[in-house]
Amino acid sequence: MPEMIFRVRWPDGTESDCYSPSLVIRDHLQPDTDYSLADFLARAETALTEASARVRARYGFPCSRALGQLRSLRETCGRFAAPEDSRVRVLSFH
């Protein structure tokens, strides 16, 4: 399966490279686009859960790296959850 890295900028200006085991992330997030924290997390959760399910269908087990990435995204979003206007920017796919 083709892997994809998507780079995001958090509300505090830090940037992170995030992992998806599938190109399905492109169906849920767009580069050069800002998302509210809740919207970003919902889209990432849908995409990474779907990507992990694709790995399960192909190899017989879920993708632990995708699920770990999702856990990390949840934790990071939780640090910024208080301000309603906090935005996450998807910078690029590579």
mmCIF file of N, CA and C in Angstrom:
data_model
loop_
_atom_site.group_PDB
_atom_site.id
_atom_site.type_symbol
_atom_site.label_atom_id
_atom_site.label_comp_id
_atom_site.label_asym_id
_atom_site.label_seq_id
_atom_site.Cartn_x
_atom_site.Cartn_y
_atom_site.Cartn_z
ATOM 1 N N MET A 1 0.849 -1.180 0.000
ATOM 2 C CA MET A 1 0.000 0.000 0.000
ATOM 3 C C MET A 1 0.895 1.245 0.000
ATOM 4 N N PRO A 2 0.506 2.236 -0.750
ATOM 5 C CA PRO A 2 1.290 3.479 -0.733
ATOM 6 C C PRO A 2 1.061 4.254 0.561
ATOM 7 N N GLU A 3 2.121 4.664 1.170
ATOM 8 C CA GLU A 3 2.046 5.473 2.383
ATOM 9 C C GLU A 3 2.015 6.942 2.015
ATOM 10 N N MET A 4 1.557 7.755 2.947
ATOM 11 C CA MET A 4 1.570 9.196 2.724
ATOM 12 C C MET A 4 1.891 9.894 4.037
ATOM 13 N N ILE A 5 2.682 10.934 3.930
ATOM 14 C CA ILE A 5 2.954 11.825 5.055
ATOM 15 C C ILE A 5 2.196 13.116 4.782
ATOM 16 N N PHE A 6 1.479 13.595 5.782
ATOM 17 C CA PHE A 6 0.830 14.892 5.649
ATOM 18 C C PHE A 6 1.354 15.809 6.739
ATOM 19 N N ARG A 7 1.720 17.009 6.329
ATOM 20 C CA ARG A 7 2.328 17.983 7.246
ATOM 21 C C ARG A 7 1.256 18.971 7.686
ATOM 22 N N VAL A 8 1.198 19.211 9.003
ATOM 23 C CA VAL A 8 0.202 20.133 9.556
ATOM 24 C C VAL A 8 0.880 21.210 10.394
ATOM 25 N N ARG A 9 0.229 22.353 10.473
ATOM 26 C CA ARG A 9 0.655 23.435 11.372
ATOM 27 C C ARG A 9 -0.418 23.576 12.439
ATOM 28 N N TRP A 10 0.022 23.493 13.682
ATOM 29 C CA TRP A 10 -0.886 23.576 14.832
ATOM 30 C C TRP A 10 -1.167 25.033 15.188
ATOM 31 N N PRO A 11 -2.160 25.280 16.031
ATOM 32 C CA PRO A 11 -2.506 26.662 16.406
ATOM 33 C C PRO A 11 -1.356 27.463 17.013
ATOM 34 N N ASP A 12 -0.392 26.794 17.630
ATOM 35 C CA ASP A 12 0.746 27.510 18.230
ATOM 36 C C ASP A 12 1.884 27.744 17.240
ATOM 37 N N GLY A 13 1.690 27.345 15.979
ATOM 38 C CA GLY A 13 2.691 27.559 14.944
ATOM 39 C C GLY A 13 3.662 26.411 14.737
ATOM 40 N N THR A 14 3.652 25.430 15.624
ATOM 41 C CA THR A 14 4.524 24.270 15.420
ATOM 42 C C THR A 14 3.985 23.431 14.262
ATOM 43 N N GLU A 15 4.882 22.689 13.651
ATOM 44 C CA GLU A 15 4.508 21.840 12.530
ATOM 45 C C GLU A 15 4.860 20.393 12.841
ATOM 46 N N SER A 16 4.068 19.479 12.285
ATOM 47 C CA SER A 16 4.283 18.049 12.491
ATOM 48 C C SER A 16 4.089 17.298 11.187
ATOM 49 N N ASP A 17 4.882 16.260 11.000
ATOM 50 C CA ASP A 17 4.647 15.306 9.926
ATOM 51 C C ASP A 17 3.811 14.175 10.506
ATOM 52 N N CYS A 18 2.756 13.825 9.804
ATOM 53 C CA CYS A 18 1.831 12.796 10.259
ATOM 54 C C CYS A 18 1.778 11.673 9.219
ATOM 55 N N TYR A 19 1.505 10.469 9.674
ATOM 56 C CA TYR A 19 1.574 9.280 8.832
ATOM 57 C C TYR A 19 0.196 8.723 8.509
ATOM 58 N N SER A 20 0.042 8.304 7.263
ATOM 59 C CA SER A 20 -1.115 7.518 6.850
ATOM 60 C C SER A 20 -0.606 6.348 6.012
ATOM 61 N N PRO A 21 -1.092 5.126 6.284
ATOM 62 C CA PRO A 21 -0.639 3.976 5.502
ATOM 63 C C PRO A 21 -1.309 3.888 4.136
ATOM 64 N N SER A 22 -2.148 4.842 3.837
ATOM 65 C CA SER A 22 -2.930 4.804 2.601
ATOM 66 C C SER A 22 -3.117 6.222 2.075
ATOM 67 N N LEU A 23 -3.343 6.321 0.790
ATOM 68 C CA LEU A 23 -3.618 7.626 0.175
ATOM 69 C C LEU A 23 -5.020 8.134 0.484
ATOM 70 N N VAL A 24 -5.809 7.368 1.217
ATOM 71 C CA VAL A 24 -7.178 7.760 1.552
ATOM 72 C C VAL A 24 -7.234 9.101 2.289
ATOM 73 N N ILE A 25 -6.143 9.485 2.895
ATOM 74 C CA ILE A 25 -6.106 10.770 3.610
ATOM 75 C C ILE A 25 -6.476 11.919 2.683
ATOM 76 N N ARG A 26 -6.145 11.770 1.394
ATOM 77 C CA ARG A 26 -6.461 12.821 0.407
ATOM 78 C C ARG A 26 -7.957 12.983 0.195
ATOM 79 N N ASP A 27 -8.741 11.970 0.547
ATOM 80 C CA ASP A 27 -10.194 12.057 0.411
ATOM 81 C C ASP A 27 -10.815 12.867 1.541
ATOM 82 N N HIS A 28 -10.055 13.111 2.590
ATOM 83 C CA HIS A 28 -10.616 13.736 3.786
ATOM 84 C C HIS A 28 -9.971 15.065 4.172
ATOM 85 N N LEU A 29 -8.725 15.282 3.754
ATOM 86 C CA LEU A 29 -8.025 16.526 4.046
ATOM 87 C C LEU A 29 -7.430 17.085 2.762
ATOM 88 N N GLN A 30 -7.352 18.398 2.688
ATOM 89 C CA GLN A 30 -6.801 19.067 1.514
ATOM 90 C C GLN A 30 -5.610 19.927 1.921
ATOM 91 N N PRO A 31 -4.541 19.919 1.126
ATOM 92 C CA PRO A 31 -3.413 20.798 1.441
ATOM 93 C C PRO A 31 -3.802 22.263 1.303
ATOM 94 N N ASP A 32 -3.071 23.125 2.016
ATOM 95 C CA ASP A 32 -3.317 24.573 2.017
ATOM 96 C C ASP A 32 -4.724 24.915 2.487
ATOM 97 N N THR A 33 -5.215 24.141 3.461
ATOM 98 C CA THR A 33 -6.567 24.343 3.983
ATOM 99 C C THR A 33 -6.520 24.370 5.503
ATOM 100 N N ASP A 34 -7.274 25.311 6.080
ATOM 101 C CA ASP A 34 -7.418 25.404 7.534
ATOM 102 C C ASP A 34 -8.680 24.673 7.971
ATOM 103 N N TYR A 35 -8.588 24.001 9.113
ATOM 104 C CA TYR A 35 -9.713 23.281 9.702
ATOM 105 C C TYR A 35 -9.815 23.654 11.175
ATOM 106 N N SER A 36 -11.028 23.716 11.677
ATOM 107 C CA SER A 36 -11.176 23.843 13.124
ATOM 108 C C SER A 36 -10.596 22.572 13.748
ATOM 109 N N LEU A 37 -10.228 22.644 15.002
ATOM 110 C CA LEU A 37 -9.679 21.461 15.672
ATOM 111 C C LEU A 37 -10.625 20.276 15.586
ATOM 112 N N ALA A 38 -11.899 20.520 15.857
ATOM 113 C CA ALA A 38 -12.878 19.426 15.852
ATOM 114 C C ALA A 38 -13.036 18.830 14.460
ATOM 115 N N ASP A 39 -13.108 19.685 13.443
ATOM 116 C CA ASP A 39 -13.263 19.204 12.078
ATOM 117 C C ASP A 39 -12.025 18.430 11.640
ATOM 118 N N PHE A 40 -10.849 18.975 11.922
ATOM 119 C CA PHE A 40 -9.610 18.291 11.565
ATOM 120 C C PHE A 40 -9.552 16.912 12.209
ATOM 121 N N LEU A 41 -9.837 16.856 13.495
ATOM 122 C CA LEU A 41 -9.750 15.584 14.205
ATOM 123 C C LEU A 41 -10.771 14.583 13.672
ATOM 124 N N ALA A 42 -11.982 15.037 13.393
ATOM 125 C CA ALA A 42 -13.006 14.140 12.847
ATOM 126 C C ALA A 42 -12.582 13.595 11.483
ATOM 127 N N ARG A 43 -12.050 14.460 10.636
ATOM 128 C CA ARG A 43 -11.607 14.026 9.306
ATOM 129 C C ARG A 43 -10.417 13.073 9.409
ATOM 130 N N ALA A 44 -9.467 13.402 10.270
ATOM 131 C CA ALA A 44 -8.294 12.540 10.443
ATOM 132 C C ALA A 44 -8.706 11.188 11.016
ATOM 133 N N GLU A 45 -9.632 11.195 11.959
ATOM 134 C CA GLU A 45 -10.092 9.940 12.548
ATOM 135 C C GLU A 45 -10.758 9.059 11.492
ATOM 136 N N THR A 46 -11.613 9.644 10.679
ATOM 137 C CA THR A 46 -12.267 8.886 9.614
ATOM 138 C C THR A 46 -11.231 8.317 8.651
ATOM 139 N N ALA A 47 -10.302 9.161 8.213
ATOM 140 C CA ALA A 47 -9.303 8.737 7.235
ATOM 141 C C ALA A 47 -8.375 7.662 7.793
ATOM 142 N N LEU A 48 -7.850 7.862 8.990
ATOM 143 C CA LEU A 48 -6.888 6.911 9.545
ATOM 144 C C LEU A 48 -7.556 5.597 9.947
ATOM 145 N N THR A 49 -8.804 5.658 10.375
ATOM 146 C CA THR A 49 -9.549 4.432 10.678
ATOM 147 C C THR A 49 -9.797 3.652 9.391
ATOM 148 N N GLU A 50 -10.171 4.361 8.329
ATOM 149 C CA GLU A 50 -10.376 3.725 7.025
ATOM 150 C C GLU A 50 -9.056 3.138 6.501
ATOM 151 N N ALA A 51 -7.969 3.876 6.642
ATOM 152 C CA ALA A 51 -6.670 3.387 6.187
ATOM 153 C C ALA A 51 -6.264 2.130 6.954
ATOM 154 N N SER A 52 -6.479 2.125 8.255
ATOM 155 C CA SER A 52 -6.147 0.956 9.065
ATOM 156 C C SER A 52 -7.010 -0.242 8.656
ATOM 157 N N ALA A 53 -8.269 0.010 8.338
ATOM 158 C CA ALA A 53 -9.156 -1.069 7.890
ATOM 159 C C ALA A 53 -8.682 -1.643 6.549
ATOM 160 N N ARG A 54 -8.149 -0.782 5.680
ATOM 161 C CA ARG A 54 -7.602 -1.275 4.409
ATOM 162 C C ARG A 54 -6.408 -2.190 4.650
ATOM 163 N N VAL A 55 -5.570 -1.821 5.613
ATOM 164 C CA VAL A 55 -4.440 -2.675 5.966
ATOM 165 C C VAL A 55 -4.955 -4.007 6.508
ATOM 166 N N ARG A 56 -5.967 -3.960 7.358
ATOM 167 C CA ARG A 56 -6.549 -5.185 7.924
ATOM 168 C C ARG A 56 -7.093 -6.081 6.817
ATOM 169 N N ALA A 57 -7.785 -5.488 5.853
ATOM 170 C CA ALA A 57 -8.356 -6.273 4.759
ATOM 171 C C ALA A 57 -7.260 -6.942 3.924
ATOM 172 N N ARG A 58 -6.158 -6.252 3.773
ATOM 173 C CA ARG A 58 -5.078 -6.773 2.931
ATOM 174 C C ARG A 58 -4.158 -7.745 3.666
ATOM 175 N N TYR A 59 -3.833 -7.427 4.930
ATOM 176 C CA TYR A 59 -2.822 -8.207 5.646
ATOM 177 C C TYR A 59 -3.362 -8.996 6.846
ATOM 178 N N GLY A 60 -4.611 -8.772 7.199
ATOM 179 C CA GLY A 60 -5.207 -9.532 8.293
ATOM 180 C C GLY A 60 -5.053 -8.913 9.665
ATOM 181 N N PHE A 61 -4.489 -7.700 9.755
ATOM 182 C CA PHE A 61 -4.345 -7.019 11.043
ATOM 183 C C PHE A 61 -4.401 -5.511 10.796
ATOM 184 N N PRO A 62 -4.883 -4.748 11.773
ATOM 185 C CA PRO A 62 -4.962 -3.293 11.590
ATOM 186 C C PRO A 62 -3.572 -2.663 11.606
ATOM 187 N N CYS A 63 -3.500 -1.449 11.120
ATOM 188 C CA CYS A 63 -2.224 -0.728 11.084
ATOM 189 C C CYS A 63 -2.004 -0.023 12.423
ATOM 190 N N SER A 64 -1.107 -0.553 13.224
ATOM 191 C CA SER A 64 -0.852 0.032 14.537
ATOM 192 C C SER A 64 -0.231 1.422 14.411
ATOM 193 N N ARG A 65 0.518 1.651 13.347
ATOM 194 C CA ARG A 65 1.133 2.969 13.169
ATOM 195 C C ARG A 65 0.068 4.031 12.891
ATOM 196 N N ALA A 66 -0.937 3.692 12.087
ATOM 197 C CA ALA A 66 -2.032 4.636 11.818
ATOM 198 C C ALA A 66 -2.822 4.914 13.089
ATOM 199 N N LEU A 67 -3.083 3.871 13.863
ATOM 200 C CA LEU A 67 -3.831 4.055 15.109
ATOM 201 C C LEU A 67 -3.015 4.838 16.125
ATOM 202 N N GLY A 68 -1.701 4.640 16.125
ATOM 203 C CA GLY A 68 -0.826 5.432 16.982
ATOM 204 C C GLY A 68 -0.805 6.892 16.559
ATOM 205 N N GLN A 69 -0.820 7.139 15.245
ATOM 206 C CA GLN A 69 -0.863 8.509 14.750
ATOM 207 C C GLN A 69 -2.153 9.177 15.180
ATOM 208 N N LEU A 70 -3.246 8.455 15.090
ATOM 209 C CA LEU A 70 -4.532 9.008 15.514
ATOM 210 C C LEU A 70 -4.509 9.350 17.002
ATOM 211 N N ARG A 71 -3.953 8.486 17.804
ATOM 212 C CA ARG A 71 -3.841 8.748 19.246
ATOM 213 C C ARG A 71 -3.014 10.015 19.490
ATOM 214 N N SER A 72 -1.936 10.168 18.757
ATOM 215 C CA SER A 72 -1.094 11.359 18.879
ATOM 216 C C SER A 72 -1.842 12.623 18.454
ATOM 217 N N LEU A 73 -2.607 12.540 17.373
ATOM 218 C CA LEU A 73 -3.396 13.698 16.925
ATOM 219 C C LEU A 73 -4.436 14.084 17.973
ATOM 220 N N ARG A 74 -5.080 13.104 18.578
ATOM 221 C CA ARG A 74 -6.058 13.388 19.638
ATOM 222 C C ARG A 74 -5.401 14.116 20.804
ATOM 223 N N GLU A 75 -4.229 13.637 21.209
ATOM 224 C CA GLU A 75 -3.517 14.261 22.327
ATOM 225 C C GLU A 75 -3.117 15.695 21.988
ATOM 226 N N THR A 76 -2.598 15.901 20.797
ATOM 227 C CA THR A 76 -2.169 17.244 20.399
ATOM 228 C C THR A 76 -3.363 18.175 20.296
ATOM 229 N N CYS A 77 -4.444 17.731 19.683
ATOM 230 C CA CYS A 77 -5.646 18.572 19.601
ATOM 231 C C CYS A 77 -6.159 18.912 20.999
ATOM 232 N N GLY A 78 -6.039 17.995 21.927
ATOM 233 C CA GLY A 78 -6.496 18.233 23.293
ATOM 234 C C GLY A 78 -5.769 19.378 23.974
ATOM 235 N N ARG A 79 -4.548 19.620 23.574
ATOM 236 C CA ARG A 79 -3.795 20.742 24.158
ATOM 237 C C ARG A 79 -4.351 22.091 23.725
ATOM 238 N N PHE A 80 -5.042 22.133 22.596
ATOM 239 C CA PHE A 80 -5.539 23.389 22.045
ATOM 240 C C PHE A 80 -7.052 23.498 22.105
ATOM 241 N N ALA A 81 -7.710 22.577 22.754
ATOM 242 C CA ALA A 81 -9.165 22.475 22.666
ATOM 243 C C ALA A 81 -9.917 23.666 23.246
ATOM 244 N N ALA A 82 -9.323 24.431 24.150
ATOM 245 C CA ALA A 82 -10.060 25.520 24.790
ATOM 246 C C ALA A 82 -10.475 26.634 23.827
ATOM 247 N N PRO A 83 -9.573 27.209 23.040
ATOM 248 C CA PRO A 83 -9.996 28.310 22.162
ATOM 249 C C PRO A 83 -10.850 27.802 21.000
ATOM 250 N N GLU A 84 -12.042 28.367 20.876
ATOM 251 C CA GLU A 84 -12.968 27.952 19.823
ATOM 252 C C GLU A 84 -12.453 28.267 18.429
ATOM 253 N N ASP A 85 -11.608 29.282 18.314
ATOM 254 C CA ASP A 85 -11.146 29.694 16.995
ATOM 255 C C ASP A 85 -9.813 29.066 16.600
ATOM 256 N N SER A 86 -9.328 28.086 17.355
ATOM 257 C CA SER A 86 -8.065 27.426 17.017
ATOM 258 C C SER A 86 -8.207 26.663 15.710
ATOM 259 N N ARG A 87 -7.193 26.795 14.860
ATOM 260 C CA ARG A 87 -7.232 26.185 13.539
ATOM 261 C C ARG A 87 -5.992 25.319 13.328
ATOM 262 N N VAL A 88 -6.168 24.278 12.573
ATOM 263 C CA VAL A 88 -5.077 23.422 12.128
ATOM 264 C C VAL A 88 -4.983 23.602 10.614
ATOM 265 N N ARG A 89 -3.793 23.826 10.115
ATOM 266 C CA ARG A 89 -3.602 23.985 8.662
ATOM 267 C C ARG A 89 -2.885 22.758 8.135
ATOM 268 N N VAL A 90 -3.483 22.137 7.144
ATOM 269 C CA VAL A 90 -2.814 21.055 6.426
ATOM 270 C C VAL A 90 -1.931 21.747 5.386
ATOM 271 N N LEU A 91 -0.631 21.536 5.509
ATOM 272 C CA LEU A 91 0.328 22.234 4.647
ATOM 273 C C LEU A 91 0.586 21.480 3.351
ATOM 274 N N SER A 92 0.822 20.183 3.454
ATOM 275 C CA SER A 92 1.201 19.443 2.249
ATOM 276 C C SER A 92 1.033 17.944 2.456
ATOM 277 N N PHE A 93 1.076 17.241 1.346
ATOM 278 C CA PHE A 93 1.145 15.774 1.314
ATOM 279 C C PHE A 93 2.456 15.407 0.639
ATOM 280 N N HIS A 94 3.107 14.406 1.155
ATOM 281 C CA HIS A 94 4.306 13.885 0.475
ATOM 282 C C HIS A 94 4.533 12.448 0.868
#
